[in-house]
Coordinates of C-alpha atoms in Angstrom, one line a residue:
M714 CA 3.0 -14.9 5.3
R715 CA 0.1 -13.2 3.7
K716 CA 0.9 -11.0 0.7
T717 CA -0.6 -7.9 2.2
T718 CA 1.4 -8.4 5.4
L719 CA 4.6 -8.9 3.4
I720 CA 4.0 -5.7 1.5
A721 CA 3.3 -3.8 4.7
L722 CA 6.5 -5.1 6.3
L723 CA 8.5 -4.1 3.2
L724 CA 7.0 -0.6 3.3
T725 CA 7.7 -0.2 7.0
T726 CA 11.3 -1.3 6.5
S727 CA 11.9 1.0 3.5
I728 CA 10.1 4.1 4.6
G729 CA 9.5 3.7 8.3
I730 CA 12.0 6.4 9.3
T731 CA 10.5 8.8 6.8
A732 CA 7.0 8.1 7.9
Q733 CA 7.9 8.5 11.6
T734 CA 9.7 11.8 10.7
E735 CA 6.7 13.1 8.9
K736 CA 4.5 12.1 11.9
N737 CA 6.8 13.9 14.3
L738 CA 6.7 17.0 12.1
Q739 CA 2.9 17.0 12.1
E740 CA 2.8 16.7 15.9
M741 CA 5.4 19.5 16.4
K742 CA 3.9 22.2 18.7
I743 CA 5.6 25.4 17.4
K744 CA 4.7 28.4 19.5
K745 CA 1.7 30.0 17.8
E746 CA 1.6 33.5 19.2
L747 CA 4.0 36.2 18.1
V748 CA 5.8 38.2 20.7
T749 CA 4.8 41.6 19.2
P750 CA 1.8 43.0 21.1
G751 CA -1.1 43.3 18.7
A752 CA 0.8 41.8 15.8
S753 CA -0.7 42.8 12.5
K754 CA -2.9 40.5 10.5
E755 CA -0.3 40.2 7.8
A756 CA 2.4 39.2 10.3
R757 CA 0.2 36.6 11.9
K758 CA -0.7 35.2 8.5
L759 CA 3.0 35.0 7.5
Y760 CA 3.9 33.3 10.7
K761 CA 1.2 30.7 10.2
T762 CA 2.5 30.1 6.7
L763 CA 6.0 29.5 8.0
I764 CA 4.6 26.9 10.5
K765 CA 2.5 25.2 7.9
I766 CA 5.5 24.8 5.5
H767 CA 7.7 23.6 8.3
K768 CA 5.3 20.9 9.4
S769 CA 5.1 19.8 5.8
G770 CA 8.7 18.9 5.9
K771 CA 9.7 21.4 3.3
V772 CA 12.1 24.4 3.4
L773 CA 11.8 27.9 2.0
S774 CA 14.5 29.0 -0.4
G775 CA 16.0 32.5 0.3
Q776 CA 18.5 34.8 -1.4
M777 CA 20.2 37.9 -0.1
W778 CA 20.3 41.0 -2.4
A779 CA 22.9 43.7 -2.5
P780 CA 22.5 47.2 -4.1
W781 CA 25.7 46.9 -6.1
G782 CA 26.9 44.5 -8.8
I783 CA 24.5 41.8 -10.1
D784 CA 20.8 41.5 -9.3
E785 CA 20.9 38.4 -7.2
I786 CA 17.2 37.6 -7.5
K787 CA 17.4 37.8 -11.3
Y788 CA 20.6 35.7 -11.4
V789 CA 18.9 32.9 -9.4
H790 CA 16.0 32.9 -11.9
E791 CA 18.4 32.8 -14.9
V792 CA 20.3 29.8 -13.5
T793 CA 17.4 27.8 -11.9
G794 CA 14.3 29.0 -13.7
K795 CA 12.9 29.7 -10.2
Y796 CA 12.7 32.7 -7.9
P797 CA 13.5 32.3 -4.1
A798 CA 10.6 32.5 -1.7
V799 CA 12.5 34.7 0.8
R800 CA 14.2 37.9 -0.3
G801 CA 16.8 39.4 2.0
H802 CA 17.8 43.1 2.4
D803 CA 20.0 45.1 4.8
L804 CA 19.6 48.6 6.4
I805 CA 23.4 48.9 6.1
H806 CA 23.5 51.9 3.7
E807 CA 21.1 54.8 4.2
G808 CA 21.4 55.9 0.6
S809 CA 19.8 52.7 -0.8
N810 CA 17.2 52.1 1.9
A811 CA 14.3 53.8 0.1
R812 CA 14.8 51.6 -2.9
E813 CA 15.1 48.5 -0.8
M814 CA 11.8 49.3 1.0
E815 CA 10.2 49.5 -2.4
L816 CA 11.7 46.2 -3.5
L817 CA 10.6 44.4 -0.3
T818 CA 7.1 45.9 -0.7
D819 CA 6.9 44.7 -4.4
W820 CA 8.2 41.3 -3.3
Y821 CA 5.4 40.9 -0.8
R822 CA 2.8 42.0 -3.3
Q823 CA 4.0 39.2 -5.6
G824 CA 3.5 36.7 -2.8
G825 CA 7.1 36.6 -1.6
I826 CA 8.5 36.7 1.9
P827 CA 10.6 39.7 3.0
T828 CA 13.4 39.5 5.5
L829 CA 15.5 42.5 6.6
M830 CA 18.7 42.6 8.6
W831 CA 20.7 45.5 10.0
H832 CA 24.5 45.8 10.0
W833 CA 24.1 48.4 12.7
G834 CA 27.1 50.7 12.7
A835 CA 28.6 51.4 16.2
P836 CA 26.9 54.5 17.6
T837 CA 29.1 57.6 17.0
K838 CA 31.0 55.7 14.2
G839 CA 28.4 56.0 11.4
E840 CA 26.8 53.4 9.2
G841 CA 28.5 50.7 7.1
Y842 CA 30.0 47.3 7.4
E843 CA 33.4 48.5 8.7
Q844 CA 31.6 50.7 11.2
S845 CA 29.6 47.7 12.5
K846 CA 32.9 46.0 13.4
M847 CA 34.2 48.9 15.4
T848 CA 34.5 49.0 19.2
I849 CA 32.8 51.4 21.6
D850 CA 32.0 51.4 25.3
I851 CA 28.5 50.0 25.0
K852 CA 27.7 51.0 28.6
R853 CA 27.8 54.7 27.5
C854 CA 24.8 54.0 25.2
F855 CA 22.7 53.8 28.3
I856 CA 24.0 56.9 30.0
E857 CA 22.0 60.0 29.2
G858 CA 24.0 63.0 27.9
T859 CA 26.8 60.9 26.3
A860 CA 27.4 61.0 22.6
E861 CA 26.9 57.2 22.4
H862 CA 23.5 57.5 24.0
K863 CA 22.4 60.2 21.6
A864 CA 23.7 58.4 18.6
M865 CA 22.1 55.1 19.6
W866 CA 18.7 56.6 19.8
A867 CA 19.1 58.5 16.5
D868 CA 20.1 55.2 14.9
L869 CA 17.1 53.4 16.4
K870 CA 14.7 56.1 15.2
R871 CA 16.1 56.0 11.7
A872 CA 15.7 52.2 11.5
A873 CA 12.2 52.5 12.9
D874 CA 11.3 55.1 10.3
W875 CA 12.2 52.7 7.5
L876 CA 10.3 49.8 9.2
T877 CA 7.3 52.2 9.5
V878 CA 7.3 52.5 5.7
L879 CA 6.8 48.7 5.5
R880 CA 4.2 48.7 8.3
D881 CA 2.2 51.4 6.6
N882 CA 2.2 49.4 3.4
K883 CA 1.0 46.4 5.4
V884 CA 4.2 44.5 4.7
P885 CA 5.2 41.9 7.3
V886 CA 8.9 41.3 7.7
L887 CA 11.3 38.8 9.2
W888 CA 13.3 41.2 11.2
R889 CA 16.8 40.0 12.1
P890 CA 18.9 42.9 13.5
M891 CA 22.4 42.6 15.0
H892 CA 23.1 39.3 13.2
E893 CA 26.0 37.1 14.4
F894 CA 25.8 38.9 17.7
D895 CA 27.5 36.1 19.7
G896 CA 30.4 35.9 17.3
R897 CA 31.9 38.9 19.0
W898 CA 33.2 40.6 15.8
F899 CA 30.4 43.2 15.6
W900 CA 30.3 46.1 18.2
Y901 CA 27.0 44.9 19.7
G902 CA 28.5 41.5 20.6
K903 CA 31.9 42.7 21.8
G904 CA 30.7 43.8 25.2
G905 CA 29.4 40.3 26.2
G906 CA 25.9 38.8 26.6
E907 CA 24.6 41.1 29.3
L908 CA 25.1 44.2 27.3
F909 CA 23.8 42.6 24.1
V910 CA 20.6 41.6 25.9
R911 CA 20.1 45.1 27.0
L912 CA 20.6 46.4 23.5
W913 CA 18.1 43.9 22.1
R914 CA 15.5 44.6 24.7
T915 CA 15.9 48.3 24.3
M916 CA 15.3 48.0 20.6
F917 CA 12.4 45.6 21.1
H918 CA 10.5 47.9 23.6
Y919 CA 11.1 51.0 21.5
F920 CA 10.0 49.4 18.2
T921 CA 6.9 47.6 19.6
N922 CA 5.7 49.8 22.4
E923 CA 6.6 53.3 21.2
R924 CA 6.7 52.9 17.4
K925 CA 3.9 50.3 17.2
L926 CA 5.8 48.3 14.6
N927 CA 3.4 45.4 14.7
N928 CA 4.5 44.1 11.3
L929 CA 7.7 42.5 12.7
I930 CA 8.5 38.8 13.2
W931 CA 11.6 38.9 15.4
V932 CA 14.4 36.6 14.4
L933 CA 17.3 36.1 16.8
P934 CA 20.2 35.6 14.4
H935 CA 23.0 33.6 16.1
S936 CA 26.5 33.2 14.6
G937 CA 28.1 29.8 14.0
Q938 CA 29.0 30.0 17.7
P939 CA 25.7 30.1 19.5
D940 CA 26.1 31.3 23.1
T941 CA 23.4 31.0 25.8
T942 CA 24.7 34.1 27.6
Y943 CA 23.4 36.2 24.7
N944 CA 19.8 35.0 25.1
P945 CA 17.4 37.9 25.6
G946 CA 14.5 35.6 26.6
R947 CA 11.8 33.9 24.6
E948 CA 9.4 36.8 25.2
Y949 CA 11.7 39.0 23.0
F950 CA 11.9 36.9 19.8
D951 CA 9.8 34.5 17.7
I952 CA 12.4 32.6 15.7
A953 CA 16.0 31.8 16.3
G954 CA 18.7 30.3 14.0
P955 CA 22.4 30.2 13.3
D956 CA 24.5 31.0 10.3
T957 CA 27.6 29.4 8.9
Y958 CA 29.6 29.4 5.7
S959 CA 30.8 25.8 6.5
E960 CA 28.6 23.1 4.9
K961 CA 29.9 20.5 7.4
A962 CA 28.8 22.6 10.3
Q963 CA 25.1 23.0 9.3
D964 CA 23.6 19.9 10.9
G965 CA 25.4 20.4 14.1
L966 CA 24.3 24.0 14.4
Y967 CA 20.7 23.0 13.9
K968 CA 20.9 20.5 16.7
K969 CA 22.7 23.0 19.0
T970 CA 20.0 25.6 18.3
I971 CA 17.3 23.1 19.3
E972 CA 19.2 22.3 22.5
M973 CA 19.4 26.0 23.3
H974 CA 15.9 27.1 22.5
G975 CA 13.7 23.9 22.5
E976 CA 11.7 22.2 19.8
D977 CA 8.8 24.6 19.8
I978 CA 10.6 27.2 17.7
L979 CA 11.2 27.7 14.0
I980 CA 14.9 27.5 13.1
P981 CA 16.3 29.1 9.9
L982 CA 19.8 29.0 8.5
H983 CA 19.5 32.7 8.1
E984 CA 22.8 33.2 6.3
C985 CA 25.0 30.7 4.5
G986 CA 27.6 30.3 1.8
T987 CA 26.5 26.9 0.6
L988 CA 23.0 25.7 0.1
P989 CA 22.0 22.7 2.4
S990 CA 21.5 19.4 0.6
P991 CA 17.8 18.5 0.9
E992 CA 18.6 14.8 1.0
K993 CA 21.2 15.2 3.8
C994 CA 18.8 17.5 5.8
K995 CA 16.1 14.8 5.6
S996 CA 18.3 11.9 6.6
N997 CA 19.9 13.9 9.5
G998 CA 16.6 15.3 10.8
T999 CA 17.7 18.9 10.0
R1000 CA 14.5 20.9 9.4
W1001 CA 15.4 24.5 8.5
S1002 CA 12.5 26.8 8.2
W1003 CA 14.3 28.6 5.5
W1004 CA 17.9 29.1 4.3
M1005 CA 19.4 32.2 2.7
L1006 CA 22.4 32.3 0.5
W1007 CA 24.6 35.4 0.8
H1008 CA 25.0 37.8 -2.0
T1009 CA 27.5 38.6 -4.9
T1010 CA 30.3 36.1 -5.2
H1011 CA 28.8 33.7 -2.7
L1012 CA 26.0 33.3 -5.2
T1013 CA 27.9 33.6 -8.5
G1014 CA 30.6 31.3 -7.1
H1015 CA 28.1 28.6 -6.1
D1016 CA 28.1 25.5 -8.3
K1017 CA 25.3 26.2 -10.9
D1018 CA 24.3 22.6 -11.3
E1019 CA 23.8 22.2 -7.6
L1020 CA 22.0 25.5 -7.4
R1021 CA 19.7 24.4 -10.1
R1022 CA 19.1 21.0 -8.6
I1023 CA 18.3 22.3 -5.1
Y1024 CA 15.9 25.1 -6.3
N1025 CA 14.0 22.5 -8.3
H1026 CA 13.9 19.9 -5.5
E1027 CA 10.5 18.7 -4.3
D1028 CA 11.3 19.7 -0.7
V1029 CA 12.3 23.2 -1.5
I1030 CA 9.7 26.0 -1.7
T1031 CA 10.2 28.7 -4.3
L1032 CA 8.2 31.9 -5.0
D1033 CA 5.8 30.3 -7.5
E1034 CA 4.7 27.8 -4.8
L1035 CA 3.7 30.3 -2.1

């Protein structure tokens, strides 16, 4: 056997799977157009960046921030020497939202990627985490003259007002409202898939058509129990992904999301309690677009050596690499 042939055979044997995986990634046909009519230049550019990074076989790092206790972003840098690429915030507390819009704007100006969720409190129950878990008759949200209808529209207007601040500052945002909707522990999921879909589409039409929020990239944020009956339709979201606090469940959830939505969509692990191992992800064919570790004790309780190792891994994109 010729020497060059032997070398080629050895290379094929040792890296053939990786080479094929990389080839498949390059050929992936992720849907290129955003669902928001007339999406802003900044939103389209961010989406193209997400696709480019995904096709490279790498994953974006992400960290959720909370307005109390430690500064999670600073903590990550102190431990790893790196900043996350994706910075997460929540519209959960009205009193901190002005500051959070400033932080997201500053993050984008630094080259980072903003993501914003909303622990939407049940209409008539107020804002806050406990309020988001309360139970109401969701059907009343769609009956004019009811307290629930009035409160729902007041809530949507308030959220849209904050998102308008970002739009006017030309800040695109990965918008993931009503997270873990099919887990059925938040009010918007307790009424079943049909009512959730109606809520999602109502928000979508109001934000895009009436409020002209063209800076949003819509992220459908499944729980660790993805349910097809809660699917609002591909014309109403750009990206879809699960969350889980179980490291063992991560790969299976990725595959289940692919089965549900197809291979032409970016899939993030939009919330987690343990960072995915880059090596395991590569060997299992799990290609998250980004992952985002939850805040406070989920970060401080994470193994520091593993946090440092993953943030400095060649397959993990941090702020300095954007």
